[in-house]
Each structure stands twice: as structure tokens, then as C-alpha cells.
PDB file of C-alpha atoms in Angstrom:
ATOM      1  CA  ARG A  50     148.145 123.582  90.792  1.00  0.00           C
ATOM      2  CA  ASP A  51     146.887 122.428  94.175  1.00  0.00           C
ATOM      3  CA  TRP A  52     143.499 121.020  93.272  1.00  0.00           C
ATOM      4  CA  SER A  53     142.792 120.200  96.906  1.00  0.00           C
ATOM      5  CA  SER A  54     142.297 123.917  97.564  1.00  0.00           C
ATOM      6  CA  ASP A  55     139.120 123.841  95.448  1.00  0.00           C
ATOM      7  CA  VAL A  56     137.320 121.065  97.321  1.00  0.00           C
ATOM      8  CA  CYS A  57     137.251 119.730 100.852  1.00  0.00           C
ATOM      9  CA  SER A  58     139.034 116.556 101.855  1.00  0.00           C
ATOM     10  CA  SER A  59     135.874 114.477 102.172  1.00  0.00           C
ATOM     11  CA  ASP A  60     134.777 115.474  98.660  1.00  0.00           C
ATOM     12  CA  LEU A  61     138.157 114.407  97.280  1.00  0.00           C
ATOM     13  CA  GLU A  62     137.906 111.055  99.023  1.00  0.00           C
ATOM     14  CA  ASP A  63     134.386 110.555  97.657  1.00  0.00           C
ATOM     15  CA  LEU A  64     135.637 111.393  94.170  1.00  0.00           C
ATOM     16  CA  VAL A  65     138.486 108.884  94.429  1.00  0.00           C
ATOM     17  CA  ARG A  66     136.090 106.162  95.536  1.00  0.00           C
ATOM     18  CA  TYR A  67     133.645 107.088  92.751  1.00  0.00           C
ATOM     19  CA  MET A  68     136.380 106.773  90.136  1.00  0.00           C
ATOM     20  CA  ALA A  69     137.439 103.390  91.514  1.00  0.00           C
ATOM     21  CA  ARG A  70     133.870 102.105  91.696  1.00  0.00           C
ATOM     22  CA  HIS A  71     133.055 103.134  88.116  1.00  0.00           C
ATOM     23  CA  ARG A  72     136.422 101.985  86.752  1.00  0.00           C
ATOM     24  CA  HIS A  73     137.655 105.432  85.744  1.00  0.00           C
ATOM     25  CA  HIS A  74     141.197 104.145  86.146  1.00  0.00           C
ATOM     26  CA  GLY A  75     143.134 106.812  84.260  1.00  0.00           C
ATOM     27  CA  PRO A  76     143.891 109.003  87.295  1.00  0.00           C
ATOM     28  CA  PHE A  77     145.240 106.002  89.205  1.00  0.00           C
ATOM     29  CA  GLU A  78     147.876 105.556  86.498  1.00  0.00           C
ATOM     30  CA  HIS A  79     149.401 108.920  87.489  1.00  0.00           C
ATOM     31  CA  VAL A  80     150.164 107.600  90.968  1.00  0.00           C
ATOM     32  CA  GLY A  81     152.991 105.130  91.350  1.00  0.00           C
ATOM     33  CA  LEU A  82     155.742 103.713  93.476  1.00  0.00           C
ATOM     34  CA  THR A  83     159.179 102.208  93.076  1.00  0.00           C
ATOM     35  CA  PHE A  84     160.324  99.478  95.437  1.00  0.00           C
ATOM     36  CA  GLU A  85     163.217  97.065  95.840  1.00  0.00           C
ATOM     37  CA  VAL A  86     162.471  93.486  96.767  1.00  0.00           C
ATOM     38  CA  LYS A  87     164.610  90.450  97.542  1.00  0.00           C
ATOM     39  CA  ILE A  88     162.665  87.539  96.174  1.00  0.00           C
ATOM     40  CA  PRO A  89     163.132  83.871  95.155  1.00  0.00           C
ATOM     41  CA  MET A  90     163.584  83.386  91.430  1.00  0.00           C
ATOM     42  CA  PRO A  91     160.198  81.650  90.792  1.00  0.00           C
ATOM     43  CA  GLN A  92     158.346  84.537  92.447  1.00  0.00           C
ATOM     44  CA  ALA A  93     160.479  87.044  90.531  1.00  0.00           C
ATOM     45  CA  VAL A  94     159.320  85.394  87.311  1.00  0.00           C
ATOM     46  CA  HIS A  95     155.708  85.850  88.418  1.00  0.00           C
ATOM     47  CA  PHE A  96     156.355  89.571  88.914  1.00  0.00           C
ATOM     48  CA  LEU A  97     158.181  89.943  85.608  1.00  0.00           C
ATOM     49  CA  ARG A  98     155.165  88.543  83.776  1.00  0.00           C
ATOM     50  CA  HIS A  99     153.399  91.857  84.464  1.00  0.00           C
ATOM     51  CA  ARG A 100     154.628  93.850  81.497  1.00  0.00           C
ATOM     52  CA  THR A 101     152.980  97.054  82.690  1.00  0.00           C
ATOM     53  CA  GLY A 102     155.701  97.351  85.333  1.00  0.00           C
ATOM     54  CA  LYS A 103     159.260  98.528  84.863  1.00  0.00           C
ATOM     55  CA  PHE A 104     162.006  96.293  86.223  1.00  0.00           C
ATOM     56  CA  ASN A 105     165.703  96.056  86.866  1.00  0.00           C
ATOM     57  CA  GLN A 106     167.182  92.829  88.184  1.00  0.00           C
ATOM     58  CA  ILE A 107     170.531  92.194  89.819  1.00  0.00           C
ATOM     59  CA  SER A 108     172.882  90.798  87.176  1.00  0.00           C
ATOM     60  CA  ALA A 109     174.570  87.488  87.867  1.00  0.00           C
ATOM     61  CA  ARG A 110     176.989  88.297  85.037  1.00  0.00           C
ATOM     62  CA  TYR A 111     178.607  91.068  87.050  1.00  0.00           C
ATOM     63  CA  THR A 112     177.597  90.316  90.644  1.00  0.00           C
ATOM     64  CA  GLU A 113     178.312  87.193  92.655  1.00  0.00           C
ATOM     65  CA  LEU A 114     175.020  85.748  93.779  1.00  0.00           C
ATOM     66  CA  PRO A 115     174.333  85.455  97.507  1.00  0.00           C
ATOM     67  CA  SER A 116     174.270  82.059  99.155  1.00  0.00           C
ATOM     68  CA  GLU A 117     170.717  82.526 100.396  1.00  0.00           C
ATOM     69  CA  VAL A 118     168.255  80.079  98.844  1.00  0.00           C
ATOM     70  CA  TYR A 119     164.556  79.741  99.598  1.00  0.00           C
ATOM     71  CA  LEU A 120     163.278  76.395 100.813  1.00  0.00           C
ATOM     72  CA  PRO A 121     159.805  75.736 102.211  1.00  0.00           C
ATOM     73  CA  SER A 122     159.390  74.661 105.792  1.00  0.00           C
ATOM     74  CA  ARG A 123     158.647  71.017 106.460  1.00  0.00           C
ATOM     75  CA  ARG A 124     154.957  71.746 107.095  1.00  0.00           C
ATOM     76  CA  GLU A 125     154.625  73.504 103.739  1.00  0.00           C
ATOM     77  CA  ILE A 126     155.669  70.439 101.747  1.00  0.00           C
ATOM     78  CA  VAL A 127     152.550  68.763 100.388  1.00  0.00           C
ATOM     79  CA  SER A 128     151.648  66.593  97.411  1.00  0.00           C
ATOM     80  CA  THR A 129     150.527  67.680  93.958  1.00  0.00           C
ATOM     81  CA  SER A 130     146.861  68.508  93.564  1.00  0.00           C
ATOM     82  CA  LYS A 131     144.798  65.768  91.942  1.00  0.00           C
ATOM     83  CA  THR A 132     142.101  68.177  90.770  1.00  0.00           C
ATOM     84  CA  ARG A 133     144.207  71.038  89.406  1.00  0.00           C
ATOM     85  CA  LYS A 134     146.761  70.909  86.632  1.00  0.00           C
ATOM     86  CA  GLN A 135     149.197  72.871  88.736  1.00  0.00           C
ATOM     87  CA  GLY A 136     149.674  73.686  92.365  1.00  0.00           C
ATOM     88  CA  ARG A 137     149.780  71.861  95.655  1.00  0.00           C
ATOM     89  CA  ASP A 138     147.051  69.856  97.312  1.00  0.00           C
ATOM     90  CA  GLU A 139     146.553  72.140 100.303  1.00  0.00           C
ATOM     91  CA  GLU A 140     143.092  70.795 101.118  1.00  0.00           C
ATOM     92  CA  ASN A 141     144.380  67.268 101.755  1.00  0.00           C
ATOM     93  CA  SER A 142     147.718  68.262 103.259  1.00  0.00           C
ATOM     94  CA  ARG A 143     146.729  66.895 106.665  1.00  0.00           C
ATOM     95  CA  GLY A 144     146.963  63.375 105.281  1.00  0.00           C
ATOM     96  CA  VAL A 145     150.682  63.771 104.564  1.00  0.00           C
ATOM     97  CA  SER A 146     152.954  62.298 107.218  1.00  0.00           C
ATOM     98  CA  GLU A 147     155.665  64.322 108.923  1.00  0.00           C
ATOM     99  CA  GLU A 148     158.169  61.613 108.025  1.00  0.00           C
ATOM    100  CA  TRP A 149     157.365  61.975 104.311  1.00  0.00           C
ATOM    101  CA  GLN A 150     157.656  65.766 104.552  1.00  0.00           C
ATOM    102  CA  ALA A 151     161.039  65.510 106.276  1.00  0.00           C
ATOM    103  CA  GLU A 152     162.337  63.141 103.582  1.00  0.00           C
ATOM    104  CA  GLN A 153     161.364  65.507 100.781  1.00  0.00           C
ATOM    105  CA  LEU A 154     162.858  68.505 102.582  1.00  0.00           C
ATOM    106  CA  ALA A 155     166.134  66.608 103.024  1.00  0.00           C
ATOM    107  CA  ILE A 156     166.265  65.958  99.271  1.00  0.00           C
ATOM    108  CA  MET A 157     165.740  69.673  98.601  1.00  0.00           C
ATOM    109  CA  GLN A 158     168.406  70.694 101.095  1.00  0.00           C
ATOM    110  CA  GLU A 159     170.951  68.255  99.667  1.00  0.00           C
ATOM    111  CA  ALA A 160     170.322  69.364  96.082  1.00  0.00           C
ATOM    112  CA  THR A 161     170.611  73.033  97.059  1.00  0.00           C
ATOM    113  CA  THR A 162     173.862  72.478  98.949  1.00  0.00           C
ATOM    114  CA  VAL A 163     175.437  70.598  96.052  1.00  0.00           C
ATOM    115  CA  ALA A 164     174.363  73.222  93.506  1.00  0.00           C
ATOM    116  CA  MET A 165     175.653  76.194  95.528  1.00  0.00           C
ATOM    117  CA  SER A 166     178.911  74.373  96.261  1.00  0.00           C
ATOM    118  CA  ALA A 167     179.386  73.803  92.527  1.00  0.00           C
ATOM    119  CA  TYR A 168     178.671  77.483  91.827  1.00  0.00           C
ATOM    120  CA  ARG A 169     181.303  78.632  94.323  1.00  0.00           C
ATOM    121  CA  LYS A 170     183.838  76.118  93.037  1.00  0.00           C
ATOM    122  CA  LEU A 171     183.339  77.279  89.445  1.00  0.00           C
ATOM    123  CA  LEU A 172     183.906  80.883  90.475  1.00  0.00           C
ATOM    124  CA  ASP A 173     187.026  79.917  92.450  1.00  0.00           C
ATOM    125  CA  ASN A 174     188.301  78.096  89.355  1.00  0.00           C
ATOM    126  CA  GLY A 175     188.017  81.294  87.345  1.00  0.00           C
ATOM    127  CA  VAL A 176     184.917  80.393  85.328  1.00  0.00           C
ATOM    128  CA  ALA A 177     183.033  83.465  84.061  1.00  0.00           C
ATOM    129  CA  PRO A 178     180.106  84.308  86.380  1.00  0.00           C
ATOM    130  CA  GLU A 179     177.680  84.291  83.437  1.00  0.00           C
ATOM    131  CA  LEU A 180     178.535  80.599  82.966  1.00  0.00           C
ATOM    132  CA  ALA A 181     178.911  79.611  86.601  1.00  0.00           C
ATOM    133  CA  ARG A 182     175.396  80.876  87.334  1.00  0.00           C
ATOM    134  CA  LEU A 183     173.925  78.126  85.164  1.00  0.00           C
ATOM    135  CA  VAL A 184     174.172  75.651  88.039  1.00  0.00           C
ATOM    136  CA  VAL A 185     172.473  77.694  90.790  1.00  0.00           C
ATOM    137  CA  PRO A 186     169.233  76.266  92.214  1.00  0.00           C
ATOM    138  CA  GLN A 187     165.862  77.618  91.166  1.00  0.00           C
ATOM    139  CA  GLY A 188     165.111  78.826  94.679  1.00  0.00           C
ATOM    140  CA  ILE A 189     168.016  81.288  94.832  1.00  0.00           C
ATOM    141  CA  TYR A 190     167.136  84.830  95.830  1.00  0.00           C
ATOM    142  CA  THR A 191     167.439  87.683  93.384  1.00  0.00           C
ATOM    143  CA  VAL A 192     166.826  91.423  93.770  1.00  0.00           C
ATOM    144  CA  LEU A 193     164.311  93.372  91.713  1.00  0.00           C
ATOM    145  CA  VAL A 194     163.754  97.102  91.497  1.00  0.00           C
ATOM    146  CA  CYS A 195     160.164  97.573  90.332  1.00  0.00           C
ATOM    147  CA  THR A 196     158.091 100.587  89.318  1.00  0.00           C
ATOM    148  CA  PHE A 197     154.312 100.370  88.971  1.00  0.00           C
ATOM    149  CA  ASP A 198     151.492 102.837  88.686  1.00  0.00           C
ATOM    150  CA  LEU A 199     148.799 102.203  91.264  1.00  0.00           C
ATOM    151  CA  ARG A 200     146.237 100.774  88.872  1.00  0.00           C
ATOM    152  CA  ASN A 201     148.536  98.138  87.431  1.00  0.00           C
ATOM    153  CA  LEU A 202     150.021  97.346  90.833  1.00  0.00           C
ATOM    154  CA  MET A 203     146.519  96.488  92.047  1.00  0.00           C
ATOM    155  CA  HIS A 204     146.043  94.327  88.973  1.00  0.00           C
ATOM    156  CA  LEU A 205     149.203  92.415  89.909  1.00  0.00           C
ATOM    157  CA  ILE A 206     147.994  92.090  93.499  1.00  0.00           C
ATOM    158  CA  SER A 207     144.537  90.890  92.432  1.00  0.00           C
ATOM    159  CA  LEU A 208     146.034  88.081  90.328  1.00  0.00           C
ATOM    160  CA  ARG A 209     148.824  87.115  92.717  1.00  0.00           C
ATOM    161  CA  THR A 210     146.606  86.978  95.816  1.00  0.00           C
ATOM    162  CA  ALA A 211     144.013  84.760  94.142  1.00  0.00           C
ATOM    163  CA  LYS A 212     143.360  81.443  95.854  1.00  0.00           C
ATOM    164  CA  ASP A 213     145.007  79.520  93.011  1.00  0.00           C
ATOM    165  CA  ALA A 214     148.209  81.606  93.115  1.00  0.00           C
ATOM    166  CA  GLN A 215     151.325  80.046  94.630  1.00  0.00           C
ATOM    167  CA  ALA A 216     151.451  80.592  98.386  1.00  0.00           C
ATOM    168  CA  GLU A 217     154.903  82.212  98.318  1.00  0.00           C
ATOM    169  CA  THR A 218     153.784  84.639  95.615  1.00  0.00           C
ATOM    170  CA  ARG A 219     150.641  85.497  97.594  1.00  0.00           C
ATOM    171  CA  ALA A 220     152.812  86.445 100.559  1.00  0.00           C
ATOM    172  CA  TYR A 221     154.764  88.965  98.493  1.00  0.00           C
ATOM    173  CA  ALA A 222     151.584  90.360  96.930  1.00  0.00           C
ATOM    174  CA  ASP A 223     150.018  90.773 100.383  1.00  0.00           C
ATOM    175  CA  MET A 224     153.043  92.791 101.524  1.00  0.00           C
ATOM    176  CA  LEU A 225     152.827  94.962  98.413  1.00  0.00           C
ATOM    177  CA  ARG A 226     149.213  95.721  99.188  1.00  0.00           C
ATOM    178  CA  MET A 227     150.115  96.747 102.731  1.00  0.00           C
ATOM    179  CA  LEU A 228     152.843  99.032 101.374  1.00  0.00           C
ATOM    180  CA  ALA A 229     150.524 100.627  98.814  1.00  0.00           C
ATOM    181  CA  GLU A 230     147.809 101.270 101.385  1.00  0.00           C
ATOM    182  CA  GLN A 231     150.315 102.904 103.742  1.00  0.00           C
ATOM    183  CA  LEU A 232     151.589 105.221 100.996  1.00  0.00           C
ATOM    184  CA  PHE A 233     148.178 105.958  99.451  1.00  0.00           C
ATOM    185  CA  PRO A 234     145.679 105.596 102.311  1.00  0.00           C
ATOM    186  CA  VAL A 235     142.666 106.726 100.237  1.00  0.00           C
ATOM    187  CA  ALA A 236     143.418 105.738  96.652  1.00  0.00           C
ATOM    188  CA  ALA A 237     144.867 102.268  97.287  1.00  0.00           C
ATOM    189  CA  PRO A 238     142.043 100.919  99.510  1.00  0.00           C
ATOM    190  CA  ALA A 239     139.444 102.394  97.142  1.00  0.00           C
ATOM    191  CA  LEU A 240     141.013 100.735  94.130  1.00  0.00           C
ATOM    192  CA  ALA A 241     141.570  97.472  95.996  1.00  0.00           C
ATOM    193  CA  LYS A 242     137.912  97.344  97.021  1.00  0.00           C
ATOM    194  CA  TYR A 243     136.806  97.146  93.402  1.00  0.00           C
ATOM    195  CA  THR A 244     139.650  94.998  92.087  1.00  0.00           C
ATOM    196  CA  VAL A 245     141.338  92.768  94.665  1.00  0.00           C
ATOM    197  CA  ASP A 246     138.329  92.393  96.965  1.00  0.00           C
ATOM    198  CA  SER A 247     135.611  92.150  94.325  1.00  0.00           C
ATOM    199  CA  ILE A 248     134.319  89.682  91.777  1.00  0.00           C
ATOM    200  CA  ARG A 249     133.042  90.393  88.292  1.00  0.00           C
ATOM    201  CA  LEU A 250     129.783  88.786  87.228  1.00  0.00           C
ATOM    202  CA  THR A 251     128.497  87.968  83.804  1.00  0.00           C
ATOM    203  CA  ARG A 252     124.874  88.896  83.189  1.00  0.00           C
ATOM    204  CA  LYS A 253     123.930  85.238  83.486  1.00  0.00           C
ATOM    205  CA  GLN A 254     125.706  84.857  86.826  1.00  0.00           C
ATOM    206  CA  PHE A 255     123.823  87.869  88.120  1.00  0.00           C
ATOM    207  CA  VAL A 256     120.554  86.237  87.035  1.00  0.00           C
ATOM    208  CA  TYR A 257     121.591  83.066  88.868  1.00  0.00           C
ATOM    209  CA  LEU A 258     122.091  85.003  92.076  1.00  0.00           C
ATOM    210  CA  ARG A 259     118.740  86.743  91.773  1.00  0.00           C
ATOM    211  CA  LYS A 260     117.005  83.402  91.238  1.00  0.00           C
ATOM    212  CA  MET A 261     118.676  81.968  94.304  1.00  0.00           C
ATOM    213  CA  GLY A 262     117.280  84.690  96.561  1.00  0.00           C
ATOM    214  CA  GLY A 263     118.758  83.135  99.676  1.00  0.00           C
ATOM    215  CA  LYS A 264     117.916  79.581  98.608  1.00  0.00           C
ATOM    216  CA  SER A 265     120.490  76.831  98.340  1.00  0.00           C
ATOM    217  CA  LEU A 266     121.715  75.956  94.868  1.00  0.00           C
ATOM    218  CA  SER A 267     119.836  72.629  94.872  1.00  0.00           C
ATOM    219  CA  GLU A 268     116.540  74.393  95.686  1.00  0.00           C
ATOM    220  CA  THR A 269     116.800  76.643  92.625  1.00  0.00           C
ATOM    221  CA  GLY A 270     116.995  73.809  90.108  1.00  0.00           C
ATOM    222  CA  LEU A 271     120.020  75.471  88.521  1.00  0.00           C
ATOM    223  CA  TYR A 272     122.102  72.305  88.745  1.00  0.00           C
ATOM    224  CA  SER A 273     120.673  71.137  85.451  1.00  0.00           C
ATOM    225  CA  PHE A 274     120.772  74.503  83.712  1.00  0.00           C
ATOM    226  CA  SER A 275     123.202  74.851  80.842  1.00  0.00           C
ATOM    227  CA  ASP A 276     122.957  76.454  77.426  1.00  0.00           C
ATOM    228  CA  GLY A 277     126.471  75.644  76.236  1.00  0.00           C
ATOM    229  CA  GLU A 278     127.951  78.918  77.477  1.00  0.00           C
ATOM    230  CA  GLU A 279     128.194  78.423  81.222  1.00  0.00           C
ATOM    231  CA  SER A 280     127.946  74.929  82.638  1.00  0.00           C
ATOM    232  CA  PRO A 281     126.708  74.023  86.146  1.00  0.00           C
ATOM    233  CA  ALA A 282     130.350  73.252  87.005  1.00  0.00           C
ATOM    234  CA  GLU A 283     131.314  76.824  86.145  1.00  0.00           C
ATOM    235  CA  LEU A 284     128.483  78.097  88.316  1.00  0.00           C
ATOM    236  CA  MET A 285     129.671  75.958  91.205  1.00  0.00           C
ATOM    237  CA  GLU A 286     133.211  77.314  90.813  1.00  0.00           C
ATOM    238  CA  PHE A 287     131.864  80.853  90.766  1.00  0.00           C
ATOM    239  CA  LEU A 288     129.854  80.300  93.963  1.00  0.00           C
ATOM    240  CA  ALA A 289     132.715  78.524  95.781  1.00  0.00           C
TER     241      ALA A 289
END
């Protein structure tokens, strides 16, 4: 049945936005898309973690892997973060010298060249592809065919575009969002508004914001507030 014949277009758009705003997500699970993506192996692993999707991956047992390997540009090579348990220290990346970056990139390039040369040599020597693939570098590209409903795709995008997500993964998630919003110009932006572009507050965080009322955090006296559930440090992270 063509439900659109019962209501005007603007009413349908309002209904879609209402459902997104009030987290009536069921209808969004009946809308989906299938896409093929060429992606470095670490980013493929990030995608495969989302068990609500359906995936097929090119098999290195039956297909010879391409020679294309992802390496960051020199400017993207930075040191490990000193404040986070994982990730790069993007905030202090300006203090890294170009010479140091070039040295690290050269190490990566050499290791990648040696690994891919070994892979090709093993294949030429008649070694089974499922064994020869064990030496390929981590940055090698693979191909995924993915199917997601719109709700769970936006959940993937919301996690993989977060500020603490790996930069390369964020780039792929940003492209997925663009694709979804082109295919579903009403539903995707509505859902993204209340998932990707929103934050969820606890009741206590909401109270904090009301107390602030435009004041700075130091003026509210909330620095010293803690009842064992949410520390001032957690509040600072929330307001960052």
C-alpha cells in the first residue's frame, strides 16, 4: 500500500522527525542499504565489530590480494597520546619535527615493501594463498560488502565519528553518512540529528547545566561536587 497517498509530504516528514526525536526506531530498521567498500584491514575490523550488520569479505584463500597498502602521510604521523590509553596525540602534533615524521614513514614503507615482496614470492613458489597471506602487512586493503538498516548504520556512524575514534575510521564513517543522507534525504538526517549530532545527559548532568545558567564552571562551585557517582572530572569531560 502507498501510505503516502493518505497524508501530505510535509506531514510524513514531520512524522519521521517525530519518530527520530522520540526514539521510535523500529520503522528505521525497515530501511537499509548495501554497499561495497575498499578499506584498510584495521578499519575493516572496526566495521566488523558492529554485529547488527551483515558482511561478506574478499577471501584471501581464493583471491590474490592486491598490492595496495594504506600508509599515512608524513604529516599524519604523530606520537602516542600521554593522556589516553590508545590513540595518537593530535593536540601536541605540532611539536613533532618533520625529520622525525619522515624517519618513521620510511620505516613503515620499508616494512610494507618487504612484507608484500615476501607474499608475492611465496605465491610464486607455489605456497597455498591461505598460508602466504600470513605475511601481508596490517595496512593492506580488503573489500567488504556490507548491509545495514538505517538505525544501526547511524549507530555505527555515531561511534566511528566520535572524537576518540581513529582518524582513518572517521573518514569512512563520514562518507557513509553522506551516502545515507543522499539515499534517504529525510530519514537519515532526522535520525542523525538525534544520534550522531546529539549527546545524552544523565539527570544529574542536566541539573548541572541548569545550575550553570550561562555561568562558567568555576562560578557554579561544581568543581568540588561529587557524590561518588559522577566526579568533577567526568563533568569536565562531558562539558569539553
